[in-house]
C-alpha cells in the first residue's frame, strides 16, 4: 500500500507540473484529470475510500467535464498556443520558482508529526459525522450550491437573448 | 496494511499546493489560472485527509467533501464569468481584461 502511495504521489506531482507548463488548453485539462485520479488513489492509500470515490465522481467526473465544455466553447485554437509560447519565456519562471521554492521549504520544515496513518475510516463513520456533527455545514453547502447555480445561470445568459438591443 | 507516515502525505500536499501557486503566478490565460487553483484545492484536500487519517477520525473527509462543494461552485461561477468576458472582449488574457468597468 505504501508503494502505491509513493507512485501515485509522483504521478500527481509530475502531472501537476505538466498542467502548469502546458501551452495547449486541452492537453492541460487531460493532465489535470490524471492529477485528480492520482489524488484519488492517494486518498485511497491514506484510508479514505469514501472521498476517493467522491473525488472521481464529482471532481474528475463533473467539474472537469465542465472545464472541457467551456474550453471547447471558447475554441481558442492555434493562435492562442503561439501566444502562450511567447508569454511563457524562460526568464519569466525564475522569480516565481524561487518564491515557490521558499514556500515549499517552509511547508516541509513545519511538518513535525511522523506518526503513521491509522486504519481505514469508512463511509459509515463519515456519513454519521455529516448527519450529526457537521449538519449545519451540509446545509450551508447546499445554500452555497444554490447560490452558485443561480449565479452561473444568470451569467450564462448571453445578452442577445436577454435584451432586444443590437450587439 | 503498511501505514504511510503523515509527514510524507503533508509533503505531497505542500508540493501540490506550491505547484498550483506557481501556475497562478506565472500564467496569463484565465483558463490556466483556474486549473492551477484546482491543483491548490487538491493539495489542501490531501492535507485534510492525511490529518483525519492520522487521528482515525472522519473530520478530514468531511472537510474534503466541503472542499469539493466549494470547488464545484467556484468553477461554475468562474467559467460563466469567463464565457461572458470572452463574449464581450474576445480575449482571455488576465492582463488585458483588468478593468472592472464595461
PDB file of N, CA and C in Angstrom, chain B:
ATOM      1  N   UNK B   1      -1.630  -4.018   6.586  1.00  0.00           N
ATOM      2  CA  UNK B   1      -1.535  -2.873   5.693  1.00  0.00           C
ATOM      3  C   UNK B   1      -0.454  -1.931   6.181  1.00  0.00           C
ATOM      4  N   UNK B   2       0.495  -1.615   5.306  1.00  0.00           N
ATOM      5  CA  UNK B   2       1.560  -0.687   5.663  1.00  0.00           C
ATOM      6  C   UNK B   2       0.992   0.697   5.876  1.00  0.00           C
ATOM      7  N   UNK B   3       1.467   1.383   6.890  1.00  0.00           N
ATOM      8  CA  UNK B   3       0.959   2.720   7.132  1.00  0.00           C
ATOM      9  C   UNK B   3       1.879   3.745   6.511  1.00  0.00           C
ATOM     10  N   UNK B   4       1.281   4.783   6.002  1.00  0.00           N
ATOM     11  CA  UNK B   4       2.057   5.854   5.375  1.00  0.00           C
ATOM     12  C   UNK B   4       2.295   6.941   6.410  1.00  0.00           C
ATOM     13  N   UNK B   5       3.522   7.402   6.601  1.00  0.00           N
ATOM     14  CA  UNK B   5       3.770   8.470   7.575  1.00  0.00           C
ATOM     15  C   UNK B   5       3.025   9.732   7.190  1.00  0.00           C
ATOM     16  N   UNK B   6       2.425  10.372   8.185  1.00  0.00           N
ATOM     17  CA  UNK B   6       1.657  11.584   7.921  1.00  0.00           C
ATOM     18  C   UNK B   6       2.526  12.673   7.309  1.00  0.00           C
ATOM     19  N   UNK B   7       3.790  12.701   7.739  1.00  0.00           N
ATOM     20  CA  UNK B   7       4.756  13.645   7.178  1.00  0.00           C
ATOM     21  C   UNK B   7       4.783  13.611   5.657  1.00  0.00           C
ATOM     22  N   UNK B   8       4.866  12.414   5.117  1.00  0.00           N
ATOM     23  CA  UNK B   8       5.018  12.286   3.660  1.00  0.00           C
ATOM     24  C   UNK B   8       3.767  12.755   2.941  1.00  0.00           C
ATOM     25  N   UNK B   9       2.603  12.473   3.521  1.00  0.00           N
ATOM     26  CA  UNK B   9       1.367  12.933   2.890  1.00  0.00           C
ATOM     27  C   UNK B   9       1.282  14.451   2.939  1.00  0.00           C
ATOM     28  N   UNK B  10       1.744  15.051   4.048  1.00  0.00           N
ATOM     29  CA  UNK B  10       1.726  16.510   4.131  1.00  0.00           C
ATOM     30  C   UNK B  10       2.740  17.133   3.183  1.00  0.00           C
ATOM     31  N   UNK B  11       3.847  16.450   2.960  1.00  0.00           N
ATOM     32  CA  UNK B  11       4.819  16.958   1.987  1.00  0.00           C
ATOM     33  C   UNK B  11       4.224  16.933   0.592  1.00  0.00           C
ATOM     34  N   UNK B  12       3.500  15.858   0.268  1.00  0.00           N
ATOM     35  CA  UNK B  12       2.824  15.808  -1.036  1.00  0.00           C
ATOM     36  C   UNK B  12       1.812  16.934  -1.156  1.00  0.00           C
ATOM     37  N   UNK B  13       1.072  17.194  -0.071  1.00  0.00           N
ATOM     38  CA  UNK B  13       0.093  18.288  -0.096  1.00  0.00           C
ATOM     39  C   UNK B  13       0.791  19.620  -0.341  1.00  0.00           C
ATOM     40  N   UNK B  14       1.940  19.824   0.314  1.00  0.00           N
ATOM     41  CA  UNK B  14       2.685  21.070   0.128  1.00  0.00           C
ATOM     42  C   UNK B  14       3.189  21.195  -1.303  1.00  0.00           C
ATOM     43  N   UNK B  15       3.681  20.096  -1.868  1.00  0.00           N
ATOM     44  CA  UNK B  15       4.208  20.138  -3.235  1.00  0.00           C
ATOM     45  C   UNK B  15       3.107  20.501  -4.224  1.00  0.00           C
ATOM     46  N   UNK B  16       1.938  19.865  -4.078  1.00  0.00           N
ATOM     47  CA  UNK B  16       0.849  20.171  -4.999  1.00  0.00           C
ATOM     48  C   UNK B  16       0.382  21.606  -4.839  1.00  0.00           C
ATOM     49  N   UNK B  17       0.295  22.067  -3.596  1.00  0.00           N
ATOM     50  CA  UNK B  17      -0.145  23.436  -3.362  1.00  0.00           C
ATOM     51  C   UNK B  17       0.826  24.425  -4.007  1.00  0.00           C
ATOM     52  N   UNK B  18       2.119  24.169  -3.861  1.00  0.00           N
ATOM     53  CA  UNK B  18       3.111  25.094  -4.404  1.00  0.00           C
ATOM     54  C   UNK B  18       3.115  25.058  -5.931  1.00  0.00           C
ATOM     55  N   UNK B  19       2.890  23.882  -6.526  1.00  0.00           N
ATOM     56  CA  UNK B  19       2.797  23.812  -7.985  1.00  0.00           C
ATOM     57  C   UNK B  19       1.608  24.627  -8.470  1.00  0.00           C
ATOM     58  N   UNK B  20       0.482  24.528  -7.761  1.00  0.00           N
ATOM     59  CA  UNK B  20      -0.686  25.327  -8.130  1.00  0.00           C
ATOM     60  C   UNK B  20      -0.437  26.818  -7.979  1.00  0.00           C
ATOM     61  N   UNK B  21       0.251  27.193  -6.894  1.00  0.00           N
ATOM     62  CA  UNK B  21       0.556  28.602  -6.678  1.00  0.00           C
ATOM     63  C   UNK B  21       1.491  29.123  -7.766  1.00  0.00           C
ATOM     64  N   UNK B  22       2.423  28.284  -8.183  1.00  0.00           N
ATOM     65  CA  UNK B  22       3.327  28.653  -9.276  1.00  0.00           C
ATOM     66  C   UNK B  22       2.536  28.906 -10.555  1.00  0.00           C
ATOM     67  N   UNK B  23       1.566  28.044 -10.823  1.00  0.00           N
ATOM     68  CA  UNK B  23       0.750  28.229 -12.021  1.00  0.00           C
ATOM     69  C   UNK B  23      -0.077  29.496 -11.974  1.00  0.00           C
ATOM     70  N   UNK B  24      -0.621  29.825 -10.795  1.00  0.00           N
ATOM     71  CA  UNK B  24      -1.406  31.053 -10.670  1.00  0.00           C
ATOM     72  C   UNK B  24      -0.513  32.267 -10.882  1.00  0.00           C
ATOM     73  N   UNK B  25       0.731  32.189 -10.399  1.00  0.00           N
ATOM     74  CA  UNK B  25       1.628  33.334 -10.544  1.00  0.00           C
ATOM     75  C   UNK B  25       2.055  33.535 -11.990  1.00  0.00           C
ATOM     76  N   UNK B  26       2.339  32.450 -12.699  1.00  0.00           N
ATOM     77  CA  UNK B  26       3.029  32.576 -13.978  1.00  0.00           C
ATOM     78  C   UNK B  26       2.066  32.764 -15.148  1.00  0.00           C
ATOM     79  N   UNK B  27       0.937  32.028 -15.142  1.00  0.00           N
ATOM     80  CA  UNK B  27       0.103  32.002 -16.344  1.00  0.00           C
ATOM     81  C   UNK B  27      -0.714  33.275 -16.501  1.00  0.00           C
ATOM     82  N   UNK B  28      -0.941  33.670 -17.760  1.00  0.00           N
ATOM     83  CA  UNK B  28      -1.779  34.824 -18.052  1.00  0.00           C
ATOM     84  C   UNK B  28      -3.167  34.444 -18.546  1.00  0.00           C
ATOM     85  N   UNK B  29      -3.276  33.274 -19.134  1.00  0.00           N
ATOM     86  CA  UNK B  29      -4.569  32.824 -19.615  1.00  0.00           C
ATOM     87  C   UNK B  29      -5.447  32.427 -18.426  1.00  0.00           C
ATOM     88  N   UNK B  30      -6.680  32.961 -18.406  1.00  0.00           N
ATOM     89  CA  UNK B  30      -7.536  32.772 -17.221  1.00  0.00           C
ATOM     90  C   UNK B  30      -7.882  31.296 -17.031  1.00  0.00           C
ATOM     91  N   UNK B  31      -8.007  30.552 -18.136  1.00  0.00           N
ATOM     92  CA  UNK B  31      -8.345  29.122 -18.029  1.00  0.00           C
ATOM     93  C   UNK B  31      -7.267  28.388 -17.248  1.00  0.00           C
ATOM     94  N   UNK B  32      -6.004  28.704 -17.531  1.00  0.00           N
ATOM     95  CA  UNK B  32      -4.908  28.032 -16.835  1.00  0.00           C
ATOM     96  C   UNK B  32      -4.817  28.454 -15.387  1.00  0.00           C
ATOM     97  N   UNK B  33      -5.164  29.706 -15.106  1.00  0.00           N
ATOM     98  CA  UNK B  33      -5.189  30.145 -13.706  1.00  0.00           C
ATOM     99  C   UNK B  33      -6.238  29.356 -12.937  1.00  0.00           C
ATOM    100  N   UNK B  34      -7.411  29.138 -13.546  1.00  0.00           N
ATOM    101  CA  UNK B  34      -8.448  28.354 -12.870  1.00  0.00           C
ATOM    102  C   UNK B  34      -7.999  26.917 -12.651  1.00  0.00           C
ATOM    103  N   UNK B  35      -7.308  26.350 -13.620  1.00  0.00           N
ATOM    104  CA  UNK B  35      -6.798  24.986 -13.443  1.00  0.00           C
ATOM    105  C   UNK B  35      -5.780  24.925 -12.313  1.00  0.00           C
ATOM    106  N   UNK B  36      -4.929  25.958 -12.193  1.00  0.00           N
ATOM    107  CA  UNK B  36      -3.939  25.956 -11.112  1.00  0.00           C
ATOM    108  C   UNK B  36      -4.620  26.090  -9.757  1.00  0.00           C
ATOM    109  N   UNK B  37      -5.724  26.832  -9.706  1.00  0.00           N
ATOM    110  CA  UNK B  37      -6.475  26.924  -8.448  1.00  0.00           C
ATOM    111  C   UNK B  37      -7.015  25.552  -8.066  1.00  0.00           C
ATOM    112  N   UNK B  38      -7.454  24.756  -9.052  1.00  0.00           N
ATOM    113  CA  UNK B  38      -7.933  23.414  -8.756  1.00  0.00           C
ATOM    114  C   UNK B  38      -6.821  22.559  -8.174  1.00  0.00           C
ATOM    115  N   UNK B  39      -5.597  22.727  -8.684  1.00  0.00           N
ATOM    116  CA  UNK B  39      -4.472  21.954  -8.150  1.00  0.00           C
ATOM    117  C   UNK B  39      -4.226  22.328  -6.691  1.00  0.00           C
ATOM    118  N   UNK B  40      -4.326  23.630  -6.383  1.00  0.00           N
ATOM    119  CA  UNK B  40      -4.122  24.067  -4.996  1.00  0.00           C
ATOM    120  C   UNK B  40      -5.179  23.470  -4.086  1.00  0.00           C
ATOM    121  N   UNK B  41      -6.441  23.436  -4.566  1.00  0.00           N
ATOM    122  CA  UNK B  41      -7.506  22.869  -3.742  1.00  0.00           C
ATOM    123  C   UNK B  41      -7.270  21.389  -3.481  1.00  0.00           C
ATOM    124  N   UNK B  42      -6.746  20.672  -4.479  1.00  0.00           N
ATOM    125  CA  UNK B  42      -6.444  19.263  -4.256  1.00  0.00           C
ATOM    126  C   UNK B  42      -5.325  19.066  -3.254  1.00  0.00           C
ATOM    127  N   UNK B  43      -4.329  19.973  -3.282  1.00  0.00           N
ATOM    128  CA  UNK B  43      -3.272  19.890  -2.271  1.00  0.00           C
ATOM    129  C   UNK B  43      -3.832  20.047  -0.867  1.00  0.00           C
ATOM    130  N   UNK B  44      -4.696  21.026  -0.683  1.00  0.00           N
ATOM    131  CA  UNK B  44      -5.311  21.224   0.630  1.00  0.00           C
ATOM    132  C   UNK B  44      -6.147  20.009   1.032  1.00  0.00           C
ATOM    133  N   UNK B  45      -6.835  19.395   0.063  1.00  0.00           N
ATOM    134  CA  UNK B  45      -7.658  18.223   0.373  1.00  0.00           C
ATOM    135  C   UNK B  45      -6.793  17.063   0.850  1.00  0.00           C
ATOM    136  N   UNK B  46      -5.613  16.894   0.246  1.00  0.00           N
ATOM    137  CA  UNK B  46      -4.723  15.819   0.693  1.00  0.00           C
ATOM    138  C   UNK B  46      -4.282  16.076   2.132  1.00  0.00           C
ATOM    139  N   UNK B  47      -4.004  17.356   2.451  1.00  0.00           N
ATOM    140  CA  UNK B  47      -3.602  17.670   3.825  1.00  0.00           C
ATOM    141  C   UNK B  47      -4.718  17.314   4.807  1.00  0.00           C
ATOM    142  N   UNK B  48      -5.963  17.614   4.427  1.00  0.00           N
ATOM    143  CA  UNK B  48      -7.088  17.290   5.308  1.00  0.00           C
ATOM    144  C   UNK B  48      -7.228  15.790   5.510  1.00  0.00           C
ATOM    145  N   UNK B  49      -7.128  15.035   4.433  1.00  0.00           N
ATOM    146  CA  UNK B  49      -7.296  13.576   4.552  1.00  0.00           C
ATOM    147  C   UNK B  49      -6.174  12.990   5.383  1.00  0.00           C
ATOM    148  N   UNK B  50      -4.943  13.504   5.196  1.00  0.00           N
ATOM    149  CA  UNK B  50      -3.821  12.988   5.986  1.00  0.00           C
ATOM    150  C   UNK B  50      -4.039  13.263   7.469  1.00  0.00           C
ATOM    151  N   UNK B  51      -4.526  14.475   7.791  1.00  0.00           N
ATOM    152  CA  UNK B  51      -4.758  14.807   9.195  1.00  0.00           C
ATOM    153  C   UNK B  51      -5.865  13.942   9.777  1.00  0.00           C
ATOM    154  N   UNK B  52      -6.947  13.747   9.025  1.00  0.00           N
ATOM    155  CA  UNK B  52      -8.030  12.916   9.524  1.00  0.00           C
ATOM    156  C   UNK B  52      -7.614  11.469   9.697  1.00  0.00           C
ATOM    157  N   UNK B  53      -6.766  10.983   8.791  1.00  0.00           N
ATOM    158  CA  UNK B  53      -6.327   9.585   8.893  1.00  0.00           C
ATOM    159  C   UNK B  53      -5.375   9.395  10.070  1.00  0.00           C
ATOM    160  N   UNK B  54      -4.611  10.414  10.391  1.00  0.00           N
ATOM    161  CA  UNK B  54      -3.651  10.304  11.478  1.00  0.00           C
ATOM    162  C   UNK B  54      -4.363  10.084  12.806  1.00  0.00           C
ATOM    163  N   UNK B  55      -5.514  10.732  12.999  1.00  0.00           N
ATOM    164  CA  UNK B  55      -6.254  10.587  14.240  1.00  0.00           C
ATOM    165  C   UNK B  55      -7.423   9.623  14.114  1.00  0.00           C
ATOM    166  N   UNK B  56      -7.533   8.962  12.982  1.00  0.00           N
ATOM    167  CA  UNK B  56      -8.591   7.979  12.755  1.00  0.00           C
ATOM    168  C   UNK B  56      -9.970   8.581  13.004  1.00  0.00           C
ATOM    169  N   UNK B  57     -10.199   9.780  12.472  1.00  0.00           N
ATOM    170  CA  UNK B  57     -11.482  10.462  12.619  1.00  0.00           C
ATOM    171  C   UNK B  57     -12.028  10.835  11.254  1.00  0.00           C
ATOM    172  N   UNK B  58     -13.356  10.941  11.118  1.00  0.00           N
ATOM    173  CA  UNK B  58     -13.923  11.267   9.808  1.00  0.00           C
ATOM    174  C   UNK B  58     -13.875  12.735   9.456  1.00  0.00           C
ATOM    175  N   UNK B  59     -13.390  13.604  10.374  1.00  0.00           N
ATOM    176  CA  UNK B  59     -13.488  15.047  10.141  1.00  0.00           C
ATOM    177  C   UNK B  59     -12.724  15.496   8.900  1.00  0.00           C
ATOM    178  N   UNK B  60     -11.603  14.854   8.647  1.00  0.00           N
ATOM    179  CA  UNK B  60     -10.822  15.223   7.465  1.00  0.00           C
ATOM    180  C   UNK B  60     -11.599  14.982   6.184  1.00  0.00           C
ATOM    181  N   UNK B  61     -12.253  13.819   6.110  1.00  0.00           N
ATOM    182  CA  UNK B  61     -13.011  13.507   4.897  1.00  0.00           C
ATOM    183  C   UNK B  61     -14.225  14.420   4.756  1.00  0.00           C
ATOM    184  N   UNK B  62     -14.841  14.773   5.888  1.00  0.00           N
ATOM    185  CA  UNK B  62     -15.996  15.683   5.817  1.00  0.00           C
ATOM    186  C   UNK B  62     -15.572  17.025   5.234  1.00  0.00           C
ATOM    187  N   UNK B  63     -14.401  17.526   5.678  1.00  0.00           N
ATOM    188  CA  UNK B  63     -13.935  18.796   5.147  1.00  0.00           C
ATOM    189  C   UNK B  63     -13.551  18.680   3.684  1.00  0.00           C
ATOM    190  N   UNK B  64     -13.075  17.509   3.253  1.00  0.00           N
ATOM    191  CA  UNK B  64     -12.791  17.321   1.821  1.00  0.00           C
ATOM    192  C   UNK B  64     -14.079  17.377   1.021  1.00  0.00           C
ATOM    193  N   UNK B  65     -15.170  16.847   1.561  1.00  0.00           N
ATOM    194  CA  UNK B  65     -16.459  16.953   0.864  1.00  0.00           C
ATOM    195  C   UNK B  65     -16.848  18.421   0.718  1.00  0.00           C
ATOM    196  N   UNK B  66     -16.599  19.210   1.777  1.00  0.00           N
ATOM    197  CA  UNK B  66     -16.920  20.634   1.653  1.00  0.00           C
ATOM    198  C   UNK B  66     -16.009  21.327   0.655  1.00  0.00           C
ATOM    199  N   UNK B  67     -14.737  20.915   0.577  1.00  0.00           N
ATOM    200  CA  UNK B  67     -13.842  21.463  -0.436  1.00  0.00           C
ATOM    201  C   UNK B  67     -14.361  21.145  -1.823  1.00  0.00           C
ATOM    202  N   UNK B  68     -14.885  19.930  -2.000  1.00  0.00           N
ATOM    203  CA  UNK B  68     -15.452  19.547  -3.297  1.00  0.00           C
ATOM    204  C   UNK B  68     -16.609  20.462  -3.666  1.00  0.00           C
ATOM    205  N   UNK B  69     -17.484  20.730  -2.686  1.00  0.00           N
ATOM    206  CA  UNK B  69     -18.630  21.607  -2.942  1.00  0.00           C
ATOM    207  C   UNK B  69     -18.151  23.004  -3.310  1.00  0.00           C
ATOM    208  N   UNK B  70     -17.186  23.523  -2.551  1.00  0.00           N
ATOM    209  CA  UNK B  70     -16.669  24.862  -2.822  1.00  0.00           C
ATOM    210  C   UNK B  70     -16.024  24.930  -4.195  1.00  0.00           C
ATOM    211  N   UNK B  71     -15.240  23.922  -4.535  1.00  0.00           N
ATOM    212  CA  UNK B  71     -14.575  23.927  -5.838  1.00  0.00           C
ATOM    213  C   UNK B  71     -15.590  23.882  -6.960  1.00  0.00           C
ATOM    214  N   UNK B  72     -16.638  23.074  -6.798  1.00  0.00           N
ATOM    215  CA  UNK B  72     -17.643  22.976  -7.856  1.00  0.00           C
ATOM    216  C   UNK B  72     -18.342  24.305  -8.070  1.00  0.00           C
ATOM    217  N   UNK B  73     -18.754  24.957  -6.982  1.00  0.00           N
ATOM    218  CA  UNK B  73     -19.492  26.212  -7.149  1.00  0.00           C
ATOM    219  C   UNK B  73     -18.576  27.306  -7.684  1.00  0.00           C
ATOM    220  N   UNK B  74     -17.306  27.312  -7.214  1.00  0.00           N
ATOM    221  CA  UNK B  74     -16.388  28.337  -7.700  1.00  0.00           C
ATOM    222  C   UNK B  74     -16.079  28.156  -9.176  1.00  0.00           C
ATOM    223  N   UNK B  75     -15.911  26.927  -9.609  1.00  0.00           N
ATOM    224  CA  UNK B  75     -15.622  26.669 -11.019  1.00  0.00           C
ATOM    225  C   UNK B  75     -16.804  27.044 -11.885  1.00  0.00           C
ATOM    226  N   UNK B  76     -18.026  26.753 -11.413  1.00  0.00           N
ATOM    227  CA  UNK B  76     -19.205  27.081 -12.215  1.00  0.00           C
ATOM    228  C   UNK B  76     -19.311  28.580 -12.440  1.00  0.00           C
ATOM    229  N   UNK B  77     -19.198  29.351 -11.347  1.00  0.00           N
ATOM    230  CA  UNK B  77     -19.331  30.804 -11.472  1.00  0.00           C
ATOM    231  C   UNK B  77     -18.171  31.385 -12.275  1.00  0.00           C
ATOM    232  N   UNK B  78     -16.947  30.903 -12.014  1.00  0.00           N
ATOM    233  CA  UNK B  78     -15.784  31.452 -12.709  1.00  0.00           C
ATOM    234  C   UNK B  78     -15.851  31.179 -14.205  1.00  0.00           C
ATOM    235  N   UNK B  79     -16.294  29.981 -14.587  1.00  0.00           N
ATOM    236  CA  UNK B  79     -16.376  29.674 -16.017  1.00  0.00           C
ATOM    237  C   UNK B  79     -17.503  30.444 -16.685  1.00  0.00           C
ATOM    238  N   UNK B  80     -18.605  30.682 -15.961  1.00  0.00           N
ATOM    239  CA  UNK B  80     -19.672  31.502 -16.539  1.00  0.00           C
ATOM    240  C   UNK B  80     -19.180  32.923 -16.779  1.00  0.00           C
ATOM    241  N   UNK B  81     -18.446  33.469 -15.805  1.00  0.00           N
ATOM    242  CA  UNK B  81     -17.871  34.801 -15.984  1.00  0.00           C
ATOM    243  C   UNK B  81     -16.872  34.821 -17.131  1.00  0.00           C
ATOM    244  N   UNK B  82     -16.084  33.751 -17.254  1.00  0.00           N
ATOM    245  CA  UNK B  82     -15.104  33.679 -18.332  1.00  0.00           C
ATOM    246  C   UNK B  82     -15.781  33.698 -19.690  1.00  0.00           C
ATOM    247  N   UNK B  83     -16.911  32.985 -19.805  1.00  0.00           N
ATOM    248  CA  UNK B  83     -17.628  32.988 -21.065  1.00  0.00           C
ATOM    249  C   UNK B  83     -18.175  34.364 -21.393  1.00  0.00           C
ATOM    250  N   UNK B  84     -18.641  35.097 -20.354  1.00  0.00           N
ATOM    251  CA  UNK B  84     -19.121  36.449 -20.617  1.00  0.00           C
ATOM    252  C   UNK B  84     -17.982  37.367 -21.042  1.00  0.00           C
ATOM    253  N   UNK B  85     -16.816  37.211 -20.358  1.00  0.00           N
ATOM    254  CA  UNK B  85     -15.652  38.035 -20.709  1.00  0.00           C
ATOM    255  C   UNK B  85     -15.249  37.774 -22.159  1.00  0.00           C
ATOM    256  N   UNK B  86     -15.232  36.495 -22.539  1.00  0.00           N
ATOM    257  CA  UNK B  86     -14.832  36.171 -23.908  1.00  0.00           C
ATOM    258  C   UNK B  86     -15.854  36.687 -24.906  1.00  0.00           C
ATOM    259  N   UNK B  87     -17.135  36.645 -24.528  1.00  0.00           N
ATOM    260  CA  UNK B  87     -18.177  37.138 -25.422  1.00  0.00           C
ATOM    261  C   UNK B  87     -18.037  38.631 -25.649  1.00  0.00           C
ATOM    262  N   UNK B  88     -17.633  39.375 -24.593  1.00  0.00           N
ATOM    263  CA  UNK B  88     -17.534  40.822 -24.714  1.00  0.00           C
ATOM    264  C   UNK B  88     -16.245  41.261 -25.390  1.00  0.00           C
ATOM    265  N   UNK B  89     -15.100  40.705 -24.946  1.00  0.00           N
ATOM    266  CA  UNK B  89     -13.833  41.240 -25.410  1.00  0.00           C
ATOM    267  C   UNK B  89     -13.052  40.316 -26.305  1.00  0.00           C
ATOM    268  N   UNK B  90     -13.508  39.101 -26.541  1.00  0.00           N
ATOM    269  CA  UNK B  90     -12.833  38.110 -27.359  1.00  0.00           C
ATOM    270  C   UNK B  90     -11.387  37.898 -26.886  1.00  0.00           C
ATOM    271  N   UNK B  91     -11.172  37.991 -25.560  1.00  0.00           N
ATOM    272  CA  UNK B  91      -9.829  37.970 -25.023  1.00  0.00           C
ATOM    273  C   UNK B  91      -9.862  37.252 -23.677  1.00  0.00           C
ATOM    274  N   UNK B  92      -8.946  36.280 -23.461  1.00  0.00           N
ATOM    275  CA  UNK B  92      -8.885  35.623 -22.161  1.00  0.00           C
ATOM    276  C   UNK B  92      -7.571  35.927 -21.463  1.00  0.00           C
ATOM    277  N   UNK B  93      -6.968  37.036 -21.791  1.00  0.00           N
ATOM    278  CA  UNK B  93      -5.718  37.426 -21.155  1.00  0.00           C
ATOM    279  C   UNK B  93      -6.031  38.154 -19.859  1.00  0.00           C
ATOM    280  N   UNK B  94      -5.493  37.674 -18.732  1.00  0.00           N
ATOM    281  CA  UNK B  94      -5.815  38.271 -17.442  1.00  0.00           C
ATOM    282  C   UNK B  94      -5.219  39.680 -17.315  1.00  0.00           C
ATOM    283  N   UNK B  95      -4.170  39.976 -18.089  1.00  0.00           N
ATOM    284  CA  UNK B  95      -3.609  41.324 -18.019  1.00  0.00           C
ATOM    285  C   UNK B  95      -4.425  42.309 -18.830  1.00  0.00           C
ATOM    286  N   UNK B  96      -5.113  41.843 -19.863  1.00  0.00           N
ATOM    287  CA  UNK B  96      -5.869  42.769 -20.716  1.00  0.00           C
ATOM    288  C   UNK B  96      -7.219  43.116 -20.121  1.00  0.00           C
ATOM    289  N   UNK B  97      -7.898  42.101 -19.539  1.00  0.00           N
ATOM    290  CA  UNK B  97      -9.249  42.365 -19.021  1.00  0.00           C
ATOM    291  C   UNK B  97      -9.159  42.783 -17.573  1.00  0.00           C
ATOM    292  N   UNK B  98      -8.340  43.803 -17.292  1.00  0.00           N
ATOM    293  CA  UNK B  98      -8.058  44.162 -15.911  1.00  0.00           C
ATOM    294  C   UNK B  98      -8.903  45.337 -15.443  1.00  0.00           C
ATOM    295  N   UNK B  99      -9.793  45.890 -16.265  1.00  0.00           N
ATOM    296  CA  UNK B  99     -10.637  46.998 -15.839  1.00  0.00           C
ATOM    297  C   UNK B  99     -12.005  46.466 -15.456  1.00  0.00           C
ATOM    298  N   UNK B 100     -12.549  46.954 -14.349  1.00  0.00           N
ATOM    299  CA  UNK B 100     -13.844  46.466 -13.911  1.00  0.00           C
ATOM    300  C   UNK B 100     -14.968  47.067 -14.727  1.00  0.00           C
ATOM    301  N   UNK B 101     -14.779  48.270 -15.265  1.00  0.00           N
ATOM    302  CA  UNK B 101     -15.877  48.954 -15.931  1.00  0.00           C
ATOM    303  C   UNK B 101     -16.096  48.360 -17.308  1.00  0.00           C
ATOM    304  N   UNK B 102     -17.352  48.291 -17.709  1.00  0.00           N
ATOM    305  CA  UNK B 102     -17.660  47.937 -19.090  1.00  0.00           C
ATOM    306  C   UNK B 102     -17.809  46.461 -19.318  1.00  0.00           C
TER     307      UNK B 102
END
